[in-house]
């Protein structure tokens, strides 16, 4: 008593109950303070052994918005650790030193427990088993833990051990995790993850909880699914200053683009119900029926909560039924709210796309920038269902550099400025192709220009300028056997409205079905097309480009290798357009 150190060798309790409470200011009823000074009590209490029958613990925490009740009951007969854990933790431990200095075998499971209530306003329920009180005090012997818990739509199952449990030294657990969306883990863990379709994963979780720089979690050798895509790899999460950091290496054999849609603001519709969204604090915007561009917002408010550096490699990506992508290589870096995808490259249609994407969530509104190049995309692979295209040897090359601001794909494009250049040769266009592409307006335009016949495109060239969400062609032209088709006008990504004129110019004395220009008006969702009955006044931008073609031609031909068929065929078109008297196509 004089040393203020009380040791109780053994306590036996009958139906014990404890109610623990922490208020919003951090005051907790399990912290004993001296009434005069408010300082922690100098008294020390050691309980060597506690025995009890069924017990109850109530826990209320205003800071965590938690209200939980835990019931604990002796199992009657201890359950050996290996009976539940099996060989789930036989893999080499995270710390190599542990392999040289193995720890004692885990204790047996002695108590069963059940939990119910709320955590961060989400419903919680679960059950499991733990070791005895003596094992809890032995820092040298791993303490056994087994649990099956659900919180909202998230379910977790763990089996494994805690090291030095009273001081929270380390974890070594087999973890199974599943839920409706990975984004729903944020209120539980503080880890910023994207919206996703339903997911499930199974792996080995190890944690060093008393590191000098902060706890480090390592989820290794995991296998999982996101929607219908597989995912494997190793990830680390370090609770370091100034922000936690997620890092790792991920791989996938087959990834469906539908499962990646939420990353670019497209709703997946894959199992996240309105009730779940409301219950778990998520916000989802319904796509307006008159809008074609995705309006779902990026959650940039979470991007500054953590940093990340993750690499992803994918063998095959499925986008629709006929256009597989292969050999995806992505490096993701999130630093103080700035999200960068670099590199961002993959194979498609026999060619290669290579680029870089950055989204700065630290700015309001978010700033976005993309640079992308496409090289040697084969037309017959781009349109595998079009029989006529299978006879071509043409290819598509292009570059795009755009920058804008906004918190959704629609908002980014509505403010975007930059340039897009495309070059295509040796293609075929027909009504059937437009029908396959789902372009009803394109179907109308092609039928008016060419009737029902298939028409060979010797060269198609586009040099498009984007300024504050309005795209204007410097040059947009198609060279066919019978005519040269030019497109002038504007495409407004702010209002999703089109105002385009399509003007044919017959080659020499060849018979051509239509000499009057066409128009395309309306919106992306409800386009409208027709024939101009009166002559058109020159718009200027596209027509001037035909007269001063040297700069656009040089920029476009730089997309392809010298002496390639594309350079030859498109070079002939550019020379033709630069001839005197051909600066403007005939319009009647």
Coordinates of C-alpha atoms in Angstrom, one line a residue:
X1 CA 0.0 0.0 0.0
X2 CA 2.9 2.4 0.8
X3 CA 4.3 1.8 -2.7
X4 CA 0.8 2.4 -4.2
X5 CA 1.1 -0.9 -6.1
X6 CA -1.7 -3.4 -5.6
X7 CA -1.4 -6.9 -6.9
X8 CA -4.4 -9.2 -6.9
X9 CA -3.4 -12.8 -7.7
X10 CA -6.8 -14.1 -8.6
X11 CA -10.3 -12.8 -9.1
X12 CA -13.4 -14.9 -9.9
X13 CA -16.4 -12.9 -11.3
X14 CA -19.9 -14.0 -11.8
X15 CA -21.9 -12.4 -14.7
X16 CA -19.6 -9.3 -14.8
X17 CA -20.7 -6.2 -16.7
X18 CA -18.7 -3.2 -17.6
X19 CA -19.9 0.0 -19.4
X20 CA -17.1 2.0 -21.0
X21 CA -17.8 5.5 -22.3
X22 CA -15.7 8.2 -24.0
X23 CA -17.1 11.7 -24.6
X24 CA -16.5 14.0 -27.6
X25 CA -13.8 15.9 -25.6
X26 CA -11.9 12.7 -25.1
X27 CA -12.8 12.2 -21.4
X28 CA -13.1 8.5 -20.8
X29 CA -14.5 6.7 -17.7
X30 CA -11.7 4.1 -17.8
X31 CA -9.1 6.7 -17.2
X32 CA -8.8 7.4 -13.4
X33 CA -7.7 11.0 -12.5
X34 CA -6.8 12.5 -9.1
X35 CA -9.7 14.8 -8.1
X36 CA -7.4 17.6 -7.0
X37 CA -5.0 17.8 -9.9
X38 CA -6.7 16.0 -12.8
X39 CA -3.5 14.0 -13.3
X40 CA -3.4 10.2 -13.8
X41 CA -3.5 8.3 -10.5
X42 CA -0.1 7.2 -9.2
X43 CA -1.6 3.9 -8.1
X44 CA -0.8 0.8 -10.1
X45 CA -3.0 -2.3 -10.2
X46 CA -2.0 -5.7 -11.4
X47 CA -4.6 -8.5 -11.9
X48 CA -2.7 -11.8 -12.5
X49 CA -5.7 -14.0 -13.2
X50 CA -9.4 -13.3 -13.9
X51 CA -12.0 -16.0 -14.1
X52 CA -15.6 -15.4 -15.0
X53 CA -18.6 -17.0 -16.5
X54 CA -20.8 -15.1 -19.0
X55 CA -20.0 -11.3 -19.1
X56 CA -21.1 -8.2 -20.9
X57 CA -19.2 -5.0 -22.0
X58 CA -21.0 -1.9 -23.2
X59 CA -19.0 0.6 -25.2
X60 CA -20.0 4.1 -26.2
X61 CA -17.6 6.5 -28.0
X62 CA -18.7 9.9 -29.2
X63 CA -15.5 10.4 -31.2
X64 CA -15.9 7.2 -33.2
X65 CA -19.7 7.4 -33.2
X66 CA -19.7 3.9 -31.7
X67 CA -22.4 2.2 -29.6
X68 CA -21.5 -1.5 -29.1
X69 CA -22.4 -4.3 -26.8
X70 CA -20.1 -7.3 -26.4
X71 CA -21.1 -10.6 -24.8
X72 CA -18.3 -13.0 -23.7
X73 CA -18.9 -16.6 -22.7
X74 CA -16.4 -19.4 -21.8
X75 CA -16.2 -22.1 -24.4
X76 CA -16.3 -24.8 -21.7
X77 CA -13.5 -26.7 -23.4
X78 CA -10.5 -24.9 -25.0
X79 CA -10.2 -25.1 -28.8
X80 CA -6.7 -25.6 -30.2
X81 CA -5.4 -22.8 -32.3
X82 CA -4.6 -25.1 -35.3
X83 CA -8.2 -26.4 -35.3
X84 CA -9.4 -23.0 -36.6
X85 CA -6.3 -21.5 -38.2
X86 CA -5.1 -24.7 -40.0
X87 CA -2.2 -23.9 -42.3
X88 CA -3.6 -20.5 -43.2
X89 CA -0.5 -18.8 -41.6
X90 CA 2.2 -21.2 -42.7
X91 CA 3.7 -18.7 -45.2
X92 CA 7.0 -17.0 -44.2
X93 CA 6.4 -14.1 -41.8
X94 CA 6.8 -10.5 -42.8
X95 CA 9.9 -10.1 -40.6
X96 CA 12.8 -12.3 -41.7
X97 CA 14.2 -12.2 -38.1
X98 CA 11.1 -14.0 -36.9
X99 CA 12.0 -17.0 -39.1
X100 CA 15.4 -17.2 -37.3
X101 CA 13.8 -16.7 -33.9
X102 CA 10.4 -18.5 -33.9
X103 CA 7.9 -17.5 -31.3
X104 CA 6.1 -19.9 -29.0
X105 CA 3.0 -21.7 -30.4
X106 CA -0.2 -19.6 -29.9
X107 CA -2.4 -20.4 -27.0
X108 CA -5.8 -22.1 -27.3
X109 CA -9.1 -20.4 -27.8
X110 CA -10.9 -20.1 -24.4
X111 CA -13.7 -17.6 -24.8
X112 CA -16.4 -17.0 -27.4
X113 CA -17.8 -13.5 -28.0
X114 CA -20.6 -11.8 -29.9
X115 CA -20.9 -8.1 -30.8
X116 CA -23.7 -5.9 -32.1
X117 CA -24.4 -2.2 -32.3
X118 CA -23.2 0.7 -34.5
X119 CA -19.8 2.0 -35.5
X120 CA -19.6 5.4 -37.4
X121 CA -23.3 5.1 -37.8
X122 CA -23.0 1.8 -39.6
X123 CA -24.7 -1.4 -38.2
X124 CA -22.2 -3.9 -36.7
X125 CA -22.6 -7.5 -35.8
X126 CA -20.3 -10.4 -35.4
X127 CA -18.9 -13.3 -33.4
X128 CA -15.7 -15.1 -32.8
X129 CA -13.2 -16.6 -30.3
X130 CA -10.2 -15.4 -28.3
X131 CA -7.6 -16.8 -25.9
X132 CA -7.8 -16.7 -22.1
X133 CA -6.8 -13.8 -19.8
X134 CA -3.5 -15.4 -18.8
X135 CA -2.5 -15.6 -22.5
X136 CA -3.5 -11.9 -22.9
X137 CA -0.8 -10.9 -20.4
X138 CA 2.0 -13.1 -21.8
X139 CA 3.8 -10.7 -24.3
X140 CA 6.0 -13.5 -25.5
X141 CA 3.3 -15.8 -26.6
X142 CA 1.0 -15.0 -29.6
X143 CA -2.6 -14.4 -28.5
X144 CA -5.2 -16.2 -30.7
X145 CA -8.0 -14.3 -32.3
X146 CA -10.9 -15.4 -34.6
X147 CA -13.7 -13.2 -35.9
X148 CA -16.5 -12.9 -38.4
X149 CA -17.8 -9.4 -38.5
X150 CA -20.1 -7.3 -40.8
X151 CA -20.3 -3.5 -40.9
X152 CA -22.8 -2.1 -43.4
X153 CA -22.2 -4.1 -46.6
X154 CA -18.6 -4.9 -45.6
X155 CA -17.9 -8.4 -44.2
X156 CA -14.6 -9.5 -42.7
X157 CA -13.3 -12.8 -41.5
X158 CA -10.0 -13.2 -39.7
X159 CA -8.1 -15.9 -37.9
X160 CA -4.6 -15.6 -36.5
X161 CA -2.7 -14.0 -33.6
X162 CA -1.8 -10.8 -31.8
X163 CA 1.7 -10.4 -30.4
X164 CA 1.9 -8.6 -27.0
X165 CA -1.8 -7.8 -27.1
X166 CA -1.9 -5.4 -24.1
X167 CA 0.6 -3.2 -25.9
X168 CA -0.7 -4.0 -29.5
X169 CA 2.7 -5.1 -30.7
X170 CA 1.9 -7.0 -34.0
X171 CA -0.8 -8.8 -36.0
X172 CA -0.5 -12.0 -38.1
X173 CA -3.9 -12.8 -39.6
X174 CA -5.5 -14.6 -42.5
X175 CA -8.0 -11.9 -43.7
X176 CA -11.0 -12.4 -46.0
X177 CA -12.8 -9.2 -46.9
X178 CA -15.8 -8.5 -49.1
X179 CA -18.3 -5.8 -49.8
X180 CA -20.5 -3.9 -52.2
X181 CA -17.8 -1.2 -53.0
X182 CA -14.2 -0.7 -51.9
X183 CA -15.1 3.0 -51.3
X184 CA -17.2 1.9 -48.4
X185 CA -14.0 1.0 -46.5
X186 CA -13.1 4.6 -46.1
X187 CA -15.2 5.4 -43.0
X188 CA -13.9 2.2 -41.4
X189 CA -10.2 2.4 -42.2
X190 CA -9.5 5.9 -43.5
X191 CA -7.9 4.3 -46.6
X192 CA -9.1 6.1 -49.8
X193 CA -10.2 3.6 -52.4
X194 CA -12.2 4.0 -55.5
X195 CA -15.8 3.1 -56.1
X196 CA -16.0 -0.4 -57.4
X197 CA -18.4 -3.2 -58.2
X198 CA -18.8 -5.9 -55.4
X199 CA -15.4 -7.3 -54.4
X200 CA -13.9 -10.1 -52.4
X201 CA -10.3 -10.8 -51.3
X202 CA -8.4 -13.4 -49.3
X203 CA -4.8 -12.9 -48.1
X204 CA -2.2 -12.8 -45.3
X205 CA -2.3 -9.6 -43.2
X206 CA 0.7 -8.7 -41.1
X207 CA 1.2 -5.6 -39.1
X208 CA 3.9 -4.0 -37.0
X209 CA 2.0 -1.7 -34.7
X210 CA 4.8 -0.1 -32.7
X211 CA 7.1 1.1 -35.4
X212 CA 8.9 4.4 -34.8
X213 CA 7.4 6.1 -37.8
X214 CA 3.9 4.7 -37.2
X215 CA 2.1 1.3 -37.7
X216 CA 2.8 -0.6 -40.9
X217 CA 0.3 -3.1 -42.4
X218 CA 1.2 -5.5 -45.1
X219 CA -1.4 -7.5 -47.0
X220 CA 0.5 -10.0 -49.1
X221 CA -0.1 -12.9 -51.4
X222 CA -3.7 -11.9 -51.7
X223 CA -6.2 -13.1 -54.4
X224 CA -9.4 -11.3 -55.1
X225 CA -12.1 -10.3 -57.5
X226 CA -13.6 -7.0 -58.3
X227 CA -16.8 -7.5 -60.2
X228 CA -15.8 -10.2 -62.7
X229 CA -12.1 -9.2 -62.7
X230 CA -9.3 -11.0 -60.9
X231 CA -6.7 -9.2 -58.8
X232 CA -3.6 -10.4 -57.1
X233 CA -0.5 -8.9 -55.4
X234 CA 1.0 -7.3 -52.3
X235 CA 0.1 -3.9 -50.7
X236 CA 1.5 -2.0 -47.8
X237 CA -0.2 0.7 -45.8
X238 CA 1.9 2.9 -43.5
X239 CA 0.4 5.2 -41.0
X240 CA 3.2 7.7 -41.4
X241 CA 3.4 11.5 -41.2
X242 CA 2.3 13.8 -42.7
X243 CA -0.1 11.4 -44.5
X244 CA -0.6 7.7 -44.5
X245 CA 0.8 5.9 -47.7
X246 CA -0.5 3.0 -49.7
X247 CA 2.1 1.2 -51.9
X248 CA 2.3 -2.1 -53.7
X249 CA 2.3 -4.2 -56.8
X250 CA -0.9 -5.5 -58.3
X251 CA -1.5 -7.9 -61.3
X252 CA -4.5 -9.3 -63.1
X253 CA -5.0 -11.9 -65.8
X254 CA -8.4 -10.6 -66.9
X255 CA -9.8 -7.2 -66.1
X256 CA -13.2 -6.0 -67.4
X257 CA -13.5 -2.4 -68.3
X258 CA -17.0 -2.4 -66.8
X259 CA -15.3 -3.0 -63.4
X260 CA -12.9 -0.1 -64.0
X261 CA -15.7 2.3 -65.0
X262 CA -16.2 3.9 -61.6
X263 CA -12.5 5.0 -61.7
X264 CA -13.4 7.4 -64.5
X265 CA -16.8 8.5 -63.1
X266 CA -19.0 5.9 -64.7
X267 CA -21.5 4.1 -62.4
X268 CA -21.0 0.4 -62.3
X269 CA -24.5 -0.6 -61.1
X270 CA -22.8 -3.7 -59.8
X271 CA -24.6 -4.3 -56.5
X272 CA -24.5 -1.0 -54.6
X273 CA -28.1 -0.3 -53.8
X274 CA -29.6 3.1 -52.9
X275 CA -30.2 1.8 -49.4
X276 CA -26.6 0.8 -49.0
X277 CA -25.3 4.1 -50.4
X278 CA -27.5 6.0 -47.9
X279 CA -26.5 3.8 -45.0
X280 CA -22.8 4.1 -45.7
X281 CA -22.7 7.8 -46.4
X282 CA -21.9 7.5 -50.1
X283 CA -23.2 10.0 -52.7
X284 CA -24.2 9.0 -56.2
X285 CA -25.5 11.2 -59.0
X286 CA -28.0 9.8 -61.4
X287 CA -27.0 10.3 -65.0
X288 CA -29.4 12.8 -66.6
X289 CA -31.3 11.3 -69.5
X290 CA -30.4 14.1 -71.8
X291 CA -26.6 13.9 -71.1
X292 CA -24.2 11.5 -72.8
X293 CA -21.0 12.4 -70.8
X294 CA -20.6 11.0 -67.3
X295 CA -21.6 13.4 -64.5
X296 CA -20.6 11.3 -61.6
X297 CA -18.1 13.3 -59.5
X298 CA -14.7 12.3 -58.4
X299 CA -14.3 12.2 -54.6
X300 CA -11.3 14.6 -54.4
X301 CA -12.1 15.5 -50.8
X302 CA -10.5 12.1 -49.9
X303 CA -7.4 12.4 -52.1
X304 CA -5.5 14.5 -49.5
X305 CA -6.1 12.0 -46.7
X306 CA -3.4 9.7 -47.9
X307 CA -0.6 9.2 -50.5
X308 CA -0.2 6.2 -52.8
X309 CA 2.3 4.6 -55.2
X310 CA 0.9 1.5 -56.8
X311 CA 1.8 -0.4 -60.0
X312 CA -0.7 -2.5 -62.0
X313 CA 0.0 -4.9 -64.8
X314 CA -2.8 -6.7 -66.6
X315 CA -2.6 -9.4 -69.2
X316 CA -6.0 -8.8 -70.9
X317 CA -8.7 -6.2 -70.6
X318 CA -12.2 -6.8 -72.0
X319 CA -14.1 -3.8 -73.3
X320 CA -17.3 -5.0 -74.9
X321 CA -17.4 -8.2 -76.9
X322 CA -15.0 -7.5 -79.7
X323 CA -12.2 -5.1 -78.7
X324 CA -9.8 -6.7 -76.2
X325 CA -6.9 -4.7 -74.7
X326 CA -3.7 -6.5 -73.7
X327 CA -0.5 -5.8 -71.7
X328 CA -1.7 -2.9 -69.6
X329 CA 1.0 -1.2 -67.6
X330 CA 0.0 1.6 -65.2
X331 CA 1.8 3.4 -62.5
X332 CA -0.4 5.3 -60.1
X333 CA 0.9 8.0 -57.8
X334 CA -1.2 10.0 -55.4
X335 CA 0.7 12.8 -53.7
X336 CA -1.0 15.5 -51.6
X337 CA -4.2 15.3 -53.7
X338 CA -2.5 15.1 -57.1
X339 CA -3.3 11.8 -58.9
X340 CA -1.0 10.8 -61.7
X341 CA -1.2 7.8 -64.0
X342 CA 2.3 7.5 -65.6
X343 CA 2.9 5.3 -67.5
X344 CA -0.5 4.6 -68.9
X345 CA 0.1 2.2 -71.8
X346 CA -1.6 -0.8 -73.4
X347 CA -2.0 -2.7 -76.7
X348 CA -5.2 -2.5 -78.7
X349 CA -6.2 -3.6 -82.2
X350 CA -2.6 -4.6 -83.1
X351 CA -1.2 -1.2 -82.1
X352 CA -0.1 0.6 -79.0
X353 CA -1.5 3.4 -76.8
X354 CA 0.8 5.3 -74.6
X355 CA 0.1 8.3 -72.4
X356 CA -0.1 10.2 -69.1
X357 CA -3.1 11.3 -67.1
X358 CA -3.0 13.7 -64.1
X359 CA -5.9 14.9 -61.9
X360 CA -5.2 17.6 -59.3
X361 CA -7.7 17.1 -56.5
X362 CA -6.0 19.7 -54.4
X363 CA -7.5 22.4 -56.6
X364 CA -11.1 23.5 -56.7
X365 CA -12.4 22.6 -59.2
X366 CA -10.2 19.7 -60.0
X367 CA -7.6 20.3 -62.7
X368 CA -7.1 17.5 -65.3
X369 CA -4.6 16.9 -68.1
X370 CA -4.2 14.0 -70.5
X371 CA -1.6 13.3 -73.2
X372 CA -2.2 10.2 -75.3
X373 CA -0.7 8.8 -78.5
X374 CA -2.1 5.9 -80.6
X375 CA 0.2 4.2 -83.1
X376 CA -0.5 1.6 -85.8
X377 CA -4.0 0.6 -84.7
X378 CA -5.2 -1.8 -87.4
X379 CA -8.6 -1.0 -88.9
X380 CA -9.7 -4.6 -89.4
X381 CA -9.1 -5.3 -85.7
X382 CA -10.8 -2.0 -84.6
X383 CA -13.9 -3.2 -86.6
X384 CA -13.8 -7.0 -86.4
X385 CA -17.6 -7.4 -87.1
X386 CA -17.4 -5.4 -90.3
X387 CA -16.7 -7.8 -93.2
X388 CA -15.6 -5.2 -95.6
X389 CA -13.0 -3.8 -93.2
X390 CA -11.3 -7.2 -93.0
X391 CA -10.0 -6.7 -96.5
X392 CA -8.1 -3.5 -95.6
X393 CA -4.6 -3.0 -94.6
X394 CA -5.2 0.4 -93.2
X395 CA -4.3 1.8 -89.8
X396 CA -5.1 4.7 -87.5
X397 CA -2.5 6.9 -85.8
X398 CA -3.3 9.9 -83.5
X399 CA -2.2 12.2 -80.7
X400 CA -4.4 14.0 -78.1
X401 CA -3.3 16.6 -75.5
X402 CA -6.2 18.1 -73.5
X403 CA -6.4 20.1 -70.2
X404 CA -9.5 21.2 -68.3
X405 CA -11.0 21.7 -64.9
X406 CA -14.0 20.1 -63.2
X407 CA -15.0 17.3 -60.9
X408 CA -16.5 14.9 -63.4
X409 CA -15.7 13.7 -67.0
X410 CA -18.5 16.0 -68.3
X411 CA -17.1 19.0 -66.4
X412 CA -13.5 18.4 -67.5
X413 CA -14.5 18.1 -71.2
X414 CA -16.8 21.2 -70.9
X415 CA -13.8 23.3 -70.0
X416 CA -11.1 21.5 -71.9
X417 CA -8.5 23.1 -74.3
X418 CA -5.9 21.4 -76.4
X419 CA -5.4 19.6 -79.7
X420 CA -6.4 16.2 -81.2
X421 CA -4.9 14.9 -84.4
X422 CA -5.9 11.7 -86.2
X423 CA -4.9 10.1 -89.5
X424 CA -6.4 7.0 -91.1
X425 CA -5.8 5.3 -94.5
X426 CA -7.1 2.5 -96.6
X427 CA -10.5 2.2 -94.9
X428 CA -14.0 1.4 -95.9
X429 CA -17.2 3.3 -94.9
X430 CA -20.8 2.1 -95.4
X431 CA -24.2 2.2 -93.9
X432 CA -23.6 -1.2 -92.3
X433 CA -20.5 0.1 -90.5
X434 CA -22.6 3.0 -89.1
X435 CA -25.3 0.6 -87.9
X436 CA -22.7 -1.6 -86.2
X437 CA -21.3 1.5 -84.5
X438 CA -24.8 2.5 -83.4
X439 CA -24.5 5.9 -85.2
X440 CA -27.9 6.6 -86.7
X441 CA -26.9 10.1 -87.8
X442 CA -23.8 8.6 -89.4
X443 CA -26.0 6.1 -91.1
X444 CA -28.1 8.9 -92.6
X445 CA -25.0 10.9 -93.7
X446 CA -23.4 8.0 -95.4
X447 CA -26.6 7.0 -97.2
X448 CA -27.0 10.5 -98.5
X449 CA -23.4 10.7 -99.7
X450 CA -22.8 7.2 -101.0
X451 CA -26.2 5.4 -101.1
X452 CA -25.9 1.8 -100.1
X453 CA -22.5 1.2 -101.6
X454 CA -19.3 0.5 -99.7
X455 CA -16.9 3.4 -100.3
X456 CA -13.1 3.2 -99.9
X457 CA -11.4 5.9 -97.9
X458 CA -8.0 6.5 -99.2
X459 CA -7.2 8.9 -96.4
X460 CA -9.0 10.5 -93.5
X461 CA -7.3 13.4 -91.6
X462 CA -8.4 15.5 -88.6
X463 CA -6.7 18.3 -86.9
X464 CA -9.1 19.5 -84.1
X465 CA -8.7 22.4 -81.8
X466 CA -10.4 22.4 -78.4
X467 CA -10.8 25.7 -76.6
X468 CA -12.9 26.1 -73.4
X469 CA -15.0 23.1 -74.3
X470 CA -15.7 23.9 -77.9
X471 CA -14.0 21.8 -80.6
X472 CA -13.3 23.3 -84.0
X473 CA -11.7 21.6 -87.0
X474 CA -8.6 23.2 -88.4
X475 CA -8.8 20.4 -90.9
X476 CA -11.3 17.5 -91.1
X477 CA -11.3 15.7 -94.5
X478 CA -12.0 12.3 -96.1
X479 CA -10.6 11.4 -99.5
X480 CA -12.7 8.7 -101.3
X481 CA -12.5 7.4 -104.8
X482 CA -15.3 9.7 -106.0
X483 CA -15.1 12.8 -103.8
X484 CA -13.3 14.7 -101.1
X485 CA -15.5 15.3 -98.0
X486 CA -14.8 18.1 -95.7
X487 CA -16.4 18.8 -92.3
X488 CA -16.6 22.3 -90.7
X489 CA -18.4 23.7 -87.7
X490 CA -18.2 23.2 -83.9
X491 CA -18.9 20.6 -81.3
X492 CA -19.8 22.2 -77.9
X493 CA -18.9 19.9 -75.0
X494 CA -20.5 22.3 -72.5
X495 CA -24.0 22.0 -73.9
X496 CA -23.3 18.7 -75.8
X497 CA -24.5 20.4 -78.9
X498 CA -23.3 19.9 -82.5
X499 CA -23.3 22.4 -85.4
X500 CA -21.5 20.7 -88.3
X501 CA -21.6 21.0 -92.1
X502 CA -20.5 18.1 -94.3
X503 CA -19.5 19.3 -97.8
X504 CA -18.7 16.9 -100.7
X505 CA -16.5 17.9 -103.7
X506 CA -16.7 15.5 -106.7
X507 CA -13.4 14.4 -108.2
X508 CA -13.2 15.6 -111.8
X509 CA -16.0 14.3 -114.0
X510 CA -16.9 11.3 -111.9
X511 CA -20.6 10.9 -111.1
X512 CA -21.4 11.6 -107.5
X513 CA -24.9 11.2 -106.0
X514 CA -25.0 14.4 -103.9
X515 CA -23.5 17.9 -104.5
X516 CA -25.4 19.7 -101.8
X517 CA -23.9 19.9 -98.3
X518 CA -25.3 18.1 -95.3
X519 CA -25.7 19.4 -91.7
X520 CA -25.6 17.7 -88.3
X521 CA -27.3 19.5 -85.5
X522 CA -28.8 18.6 -82.1
X523 CA -27.1 17.1 -79.1
X524 CA -25.0 14.0 -78.4
X525 CA -28.1 12.3 -77.1
X526 CA -30.5 13.5 -79.8
X527 CA -28.6 14.4 -83.0
X528 CA -30.3 15.6 -86.1
X529 CA -29.1 15.6 -89.7
X530 CA -30.4 16.9 -93.0
X531 CA -29.6 18.4 -96.4
X532 CA -28.9 22.1 -96.9
X533 CA -31.3 23.5 -99.5
X534 CA -29.3 26.7 -100.0
X535 CA -25.6 27.5 -100.7
X536 CA -23.5 27.8 -97.6
X537 CA -21.2 30.7 -96.6
X538 CA -17.7 29.6 -95.9
X539 CA -17.2 29.2 -92.2
X540 CA -13.5 30.0 -92.3
X541 CA -11.6 27.7 -90.0
X542 CA -11.7 24.5 -92.0
X543 CA -11.7 26.3 -95.4
X544 CA -8.7 28.4 -94.5
X545 CA -6.9 25.3 -93.4
X546 CA -7.3 23.9 -96.9
X547 CA -5.7 26.9 -98.4
X548 CA -2.8 27.0 -95.8
X549 CA -2.4 23.3 -95.4
X550 CA 1.4 23.1 -94.9
X551 CA 1.4 23.3 -91.1
X552 CA -1.5 20.9 -90.5
X553 CA -0.2 18.4 -93.0
X554 CA 3.3 18.5 -91.5
X555 CA 1.8 17.8 -88.0
X556 CA -0.4 15.0 -89.2
X557 CA 2.2 13.2 -91.3
X558 CA 4.5 13.3 -88.3
X559 CA 2.2 10.7 -86.8
X560 CA 3.4 8.0 -89.2
X561 CA 6.6 6.5 -90.2
X562 CA 8.2 7.8 -93.4
X563 CA 7.5 5.9 -96.6
X564 CA 4.6 4.1 -95.1
X565 CA 1.4 3.5 -97.1
X566 CA -0.4 6.0 -94.9
X567 CA 2.2 8.7 -95.7
X568 CA 1.9 8.0 -99.4
X569 CA -2.0 8.0 -99.5
X570 CA -2.5 11.0 -97.2
X571 CA 0.4 12.9 -98.8
X572 CA -1.5 12.7 -102.1
X573 CA -4.6 14.2 -100.5
X574 CA -2.7 17.1 -99.0
X575 CA -1.0 17.9 -102.3
X576 CA -4.4 17.8 -104.0
X577 CA -5.9 20.2 -101.5
X578 CA -3.1 22.7 -101.9
X579 CA -3.6 23.0 -105.6
X580 CA -4.9 26.4 -106.8
X581 CA -8.7 26.5 -106.9
X582 CA -9.2 23.8 -104.4
X583 CA -9.0 25.9 -101.2
X584 CA -12.7 25.7 -100.8
X585 CA -14.9 22.8 -101.8
X586 CA -17.9 23.5 -104.1
X587 CA -21.0 24.2 -102.1
X588 CA -24.4 24.5 -103.8

